[in-house]
Amino acid sequence: MTTEDLAGKPHKVWSCDRQTRKCVVASSLDELRTKGAAKLGYNNPFDLKVVLEEDGTEVEDENYFQRAERDTVFLMLQPNEKWLPPGVEALRAGEHLELQRENTCLYFAAFSGWKLHSQLARFV
């Protein structure tokens, strides 16, 4: 058993929107959840879903966590949040959609009715 096994490995924990990024050293999945929640300002660590940042795979197994590489990036999702691929928010912003936060990680709303109506009125 190495000292890293005892002390834990360094990992990165990010908020769902990828705006808040913290480093933690954890020797177990529960420790990652607890430390990650504290650093990200989340109240109940055991309500969080831990997923791989790169593809959204949920990490719920201690054996898998133990095999994760150093500096693996995990997203800590709150109960109403969902993983989205990196860059989706930038693509959506480029399509002129309004980005809103509403109890989910990212919630995209279309143009408001009046704006859409005014745009359509030009064609009538």
PDB file of C-alpha atoms in Angstrom:
ATOM      1  CA  MET A   1       0.000   0.000   0.000  1.00  0.00           C
ATOM      2  CA  THR A   2       1.462   3.350  -1.036  1.00  0.00           C
ATOM      3  CA  THR A   3       1.264   6.632   0.855  1.00  0.00           C
ATOM      4  CA  GLU A   4      -1.035   7.879  -1.907  1.00  0.00           C
ATOM      5  CA  ASP A   5      -3.438   5.022  -1.135  1.00  0.00           C
ATOM      6  CA  LEU A   6      -3.544   6.142   2.499  1.00  0.00           C
ATOM      7  CA  ALA A   7      -3.608   9.903   1.947  1.00  0.00           C
ATOM      8  CA  GLY A   8      -5.715   9.908  -1.205  1.00  0.00           C
ATOM      9  CA  LYS A   9      -5.233  11.113  -4.758  1.00  0.00           C
ATOM     10  CA  PRO A  10      -5.664  14.642  -6.063  1.00  0.00           C
ATOM     11  CA  HIS A  11      -8.812  15.151  -8.124  1.00  0.00           C
ATOM     12  CA  LYS A  12     -10.707  18.109  -9.533  1.00  0.00           C
ATOM     13  CA  VAL A  13     -14.336  18.818  -8.673  1.00  0.00           C
ATOM     14  CA  TRP A  14     -16.337  21.241 -10.771  1.00  0.00           C
ATOM     15  CA  SER A  15     -19.824  22.665 -10.521  1.00  0.00           C
ATOM     16  CA  CYS A  16     -22.308  21.551 -13.161  1.00  0.00           C
ATOM     17  CA  ASP A  17     -21.897  24.750 -15.180  1.00  0.00           C
ATOM     18  CA  ARG A  18     -18.102  24.265 -15.030  1.00  0.00           C
ATOM     19  CA  GLN A  19     -17.641  27.786 -13.647  1.00  0.00           C
ATOM     20  CA  THR A  20     -16.470  26.794 -10.154  1.00  0.00           C
ATOM     21  CA  ARG A  21     -13.445  24.507 -10.125  1.00  0.00           C
ATOM     22  CA  LYS A  22     -11.711  23.173  -7.021  1.00  0.00           C
ATOM     23  CA  CYS A  23      -9.046  20.620  -6.160  1.00  0.00           C
ATOM     24  CA  VAL A  24      -9.470  17.974  -3.482  1.00  0.00           C
ATOM     25  CA  VAL A  25      -7.405  15.089  -2.210  1.00  0.00           C
ATOM     26  CA  ALA A  26      -9.616  12.110  -1.423  1.00  0.00           C
ATOM     27  CA  SER A  27      -9.039   8.472  -0.583  1.00  0.00           C
ATOM     28  CA  SER A  28     -12.675   7.394  -1.092  1.00  0.00           C
ATOM     29  CA  LEU A  29     -15.752   8.339  -3.073  1.00  0.00           C
ATOM     30  CA  ASP A  30     -17.512   9.459   0.126  1.00  0.00           C
ATOM     31  CA  GLU A  31     -14.544  11.666   1.003  1.00  0.00           C
ATOM     32  CA  LEU A  32     -14.574  13.163  -2.513  1.00  0.00           C
ATOM     33  CA  ARG A  33     -18.303  13.889  -2.130  1.00  0.00           C
ATOM     34  CA  THR A  34     -17.880  15.462   1.321  1.00  0.00           C
ATOM     35  CA  LYS A  35     -14.830  17.582   0.481  1.00  0.00           C
ATOM     36  CA  GLY A  36     -16.151  18.510  -2.959  1.00  0.00           C
ATOM     37  CA  ALA A  37     -19.506  19.622  -1.552  1.00  0.00           C
ATOM     38  CA  ALA A  38     -17.780  21.778   1.066  1.00  0.00           C
ATOM     39  CA  LYS A  39     -15.492  23.433  -1.492  1.00  0.00           C
ATOM     40  CA  LEU A  40     -18.332  24.059  -3.945  1.00  0.00           C
ATOM     41  CA  GLY A  41     -20.677  25.330  -1.212  1.00  0.00           C
ATOM     42  CA  TYR A  42     -23.256  22.538  -1.461  1.00  0.00           C
ATOM     43  CA  ASN A  43     -25.217  21.604   1.661  1.00  0.00           C
ATOM     44  CA  ASN A  44     -25.816  17.858   1.527  1.00  0.00           C
ATOM     45  CA  PRO A  45     -22.947  15.906  -0.040  1.00  0.00           C
ATOM     46  CA  PHE A  46     -24.917  12.670  -0.219  1.00  0.00           C
ATOM     47  CA  ASP A  47     -27.615  14.268  -2.395  1.00  0.00           C
ATOM     48  CA  LEU A  48     -24.951  14.938  -5.031  1.00  0.00           C
ATOM     49  CA  LYS A  49     -24.370  12.797  -8.089  1.00  0.00           C
ATOM     50  CA  VAL A  50     -20.703  12.435  -9.048  1.00  0.00           C
ATOM     51  CA  VAL A  51     -20.079  12.116 -12.801  1.00  0.00           C
ATOM     52  CA  LEU A  52     -17.062  12.178 -15.074  1.00  0.00           C
ATOM     53  CA  GLU A  53     -16.749  15.605 -16.662  1.00  0.00           C
ATOM     54  CA  GLU A  54     -15.729  14.215 -20.046  1.00  0.00           C
ATOM     55  CA  ASP A  55     -18.780  12.040 -20.756  1.00  0.00           C
ATOM     56  CA  GLY A  56     -21.212  12.263 -17.824  1.00  0.00           C
ATOM     57  CA  THR A  57     -20.728   8.693 -16.623  1.00  0.00           C
ATOM     58  CA  GLU A  58     -22.005   8.428 -13.051  1.00  0.00           C
ATOM     59  CA  VAL A  59     -19.438   7.230 -10.527  1.00  0.00           C
ATOM     60  CA  GLU A  60     -21.257   5.301  -7.815  1.00  0.00           C
ATOM     61  CA  ASP A  61     -18.837   2.467  -7.217  1.00  0.00           C
ATOM     62  CA  GLU A  62     -15.912   2.702  -4.801  1.00  0.00           C
ATOM     63  CA  ASN A  63     -13.852   0.240  -6.853  1.00  0.00           C
ATOM     64  CA  TYR A  64     -14.159   2.419  -9.944  1.00  0.00           C
ATOM     65  CA  PHE A  65     -13.268   5.537  -7.968  1.00  0.00           C
ATOM     66  CA  GLN A  66     -10.134   3.824  -6.621  1.00  0.00           C
ATOM     67  CA  ARG A  67      -9.011   3.161 -10.193  1.00  0.00           C
ATOM     68  CA  ALA A  68      -9.573   6.741 -11.368  1.00  0.00           C
ATOM     69  CA  GLU A  69      -6.393   8.497 -12.442  1.00  0.00           C
ATOM     70  CA  ARG A  70      -4.860  11.377 -10.516  1.00  0.00           C
ATOM     71  CA  ASP A  71      -6.409  14.715 -11.465  1.00  0.00           C
ATOM     72  CA  THR A  72      -9.583  13.151 -12.864  1.00  0.00           C
ATOM     73  CA  VAL A  73     -12.238  15.849 -13.278  1.00  0.00           C
ATOM     74  CA  PHE A  74     -15.586  15.107 -11.650  1.00  0.00           C
ATOM     75  CA  LEU A  75     -18.749  17.193 -11.880  1.00  0.00           C
ATOM     76  CA  MET A  76     -20.790  17.363  -8.677  1.00  0.00           C
ATOM     77  CA  LEU A  77     -24.442  17.499  -9.740  1.00  0.00           C
ATOM     78  CA  GLN A  78     -27.174  18.668  -7.400  1.00  0.00           C
ATOM     79  CA  PRO A  79     -30.499  16.751  -7.502  1.00  0.00           C
ATOM     80  CA  ASN A  80     -32.105  18.797 -10.312  1.00  0.00           C
ATOM     81  CA  GLU A  81     -28.956  19.184 -12.415  1.00  0.00           C
ATOM     82  CA  LYS A  82     -28.045  17.201 -15.504  1.00  0.00           C
ATOM     83  CA  TRP A  83     -24.728  16.716 -17.244  1.00  0.00           C
ATOM     84  CA  LEU A  84     -24.295  18.434 -20.613  1.00  0.00           C
ATOM     85  CA  PRO A  85     -21.297  18.027 -22.920  1.00  0.00           C
ATOM     86  CA  PRO A  86     -18.592  20.689 -22.645  1.00  0.00           C
ATOM     87  CA  GLY A  87     -19.233  23.597 -24.977  1.00  0.00           C
ATOM     88  CA  VAL A  88     -23.007  23.162 -25.284  1.00  0.00           C
ATOM     89  CA  GLU A  89     -23.601  26.417 -23.435  1.00  0.00           C
ATOM     90  CA  ALA A  90     -21.315  28.268 -25.863  1.00  0.00           C
ATOM     91  CA  LEU A  91     -23.089  26.786 -28.884  1.00  0.00           C
ATOM     92  CA  ARG A  92     -26.478  27.711 -27.495  1.00  0.00           C
ATOM     93  CA  ALA A  93     -25.327  31.261 -26.752  1.00  0.00           C
ATOM     94  CA  GLY A  94     -24.172  31.507 -30.359  1.00  0.00           C
ATOM     95  CA  GLU A  95     -27.694  30.666 -31.472  1.00  0.00           C
ATOM     96  CA  HIS A  96     -28.932  33.724 -29.548  1.00  0.00           C
ATOM     97  CA  LEU A  97     -30.749  31.756 -26.897  1.00  0.00           C
ATOM     98  CA  GLU A  98     -31.110  33.255 -23.470  1.00  0.00           C
ATOM     99  CA  LEU A  99     -29.318  31.284 -20.779  1.00  0.00           C
ATOM    100  CA  GLN A 100     -31.150  31.078 -17.466  1.00  0.00           C
ATOM    101  CA  ARG A 101     -30.430  29.300 -14.193  1.00  0.00           C
ATOM    102  CA  GLU A 102     -33.570  27.798 -12.740  1.00  0.00           C
ATOM    103  CA  ASN A 103     -33.024  24.920 -10.284  1.00  0.00           C
ATOM    104  CA  THR A 104     -31.119  23.047 -12.961  1.00  0.00           C
ATOM    105  CA  CYS A 105     -27.559  23.195 -14.121  1.00  0.00           C
ATOM    106  CA  LEU A 106     -28.383  24.892 -17.365  1.00  0.00           C
ATOM    107  CA  TYR A 107     -31.841  25.802 -18.547  1.00  0.00           C
ATOM    108  CA  PHE A 108     -32.222  27.241 -21.991  1.00  0.00           C
ATOM    109  CA  ALA A 109     -35.221  29.370 -22.857  1.00  0.00           C
ATOM    110  CA  ALA A 110     -36.295  30.455 -26.318  1.00  0.00           C
ATOM    111  CA  PHE A 111     -36.978  34.035 -27.251  1.00  0.00           C
ATOM    112  CA  SER A 112     -39.886  35.495 -25.357  1.00  0.00           C
ATOM    113  CA  GLY A 113     -43.239  35.514 -27.139  1.00  0.00           C
ATOM    114  CA  TRP A 114     -43.270  39.245 -27.836  1.00  0.00           C
ATOM    115  CA  LYS A 115     -39.835  39.175 -29.420  1.00  0.00           C
ATOM    116  CA  LEU A 116     -40.727  36.212 -31.600  1.00  0.00           C
ATOM    117  CA  HIS A 117     -44.005  37.890 -32.558  1.00  0.00           C
ATOM    118  CA  SER A 118     -42.214  41.098 -33.565  1.00  0.00           C
ATOM    119  CA  GLN A 119     -39.752  39.139 -35.684  1.00  0.00           C
ATOM    120  CA  LEU A 120     -42.528  37.199 -37.420  1.00  0.00           C
ATOM    121  CA  ALA A 121     -44.514  40.403 -38.010  1.00  0.00           C
ATOM    122  CA  ARG A 122     -41.785  41.588 -40.381  1.00  0.00           C
ATOM    123  CA  PHE A 123     -42.584  38.705 -42.724  1.00  0.00           C
ATOM    124  CA  VAL A 124     -46.363  39.189 -42.759  1.00  0.00           C
TER     125      VAL A 124
END
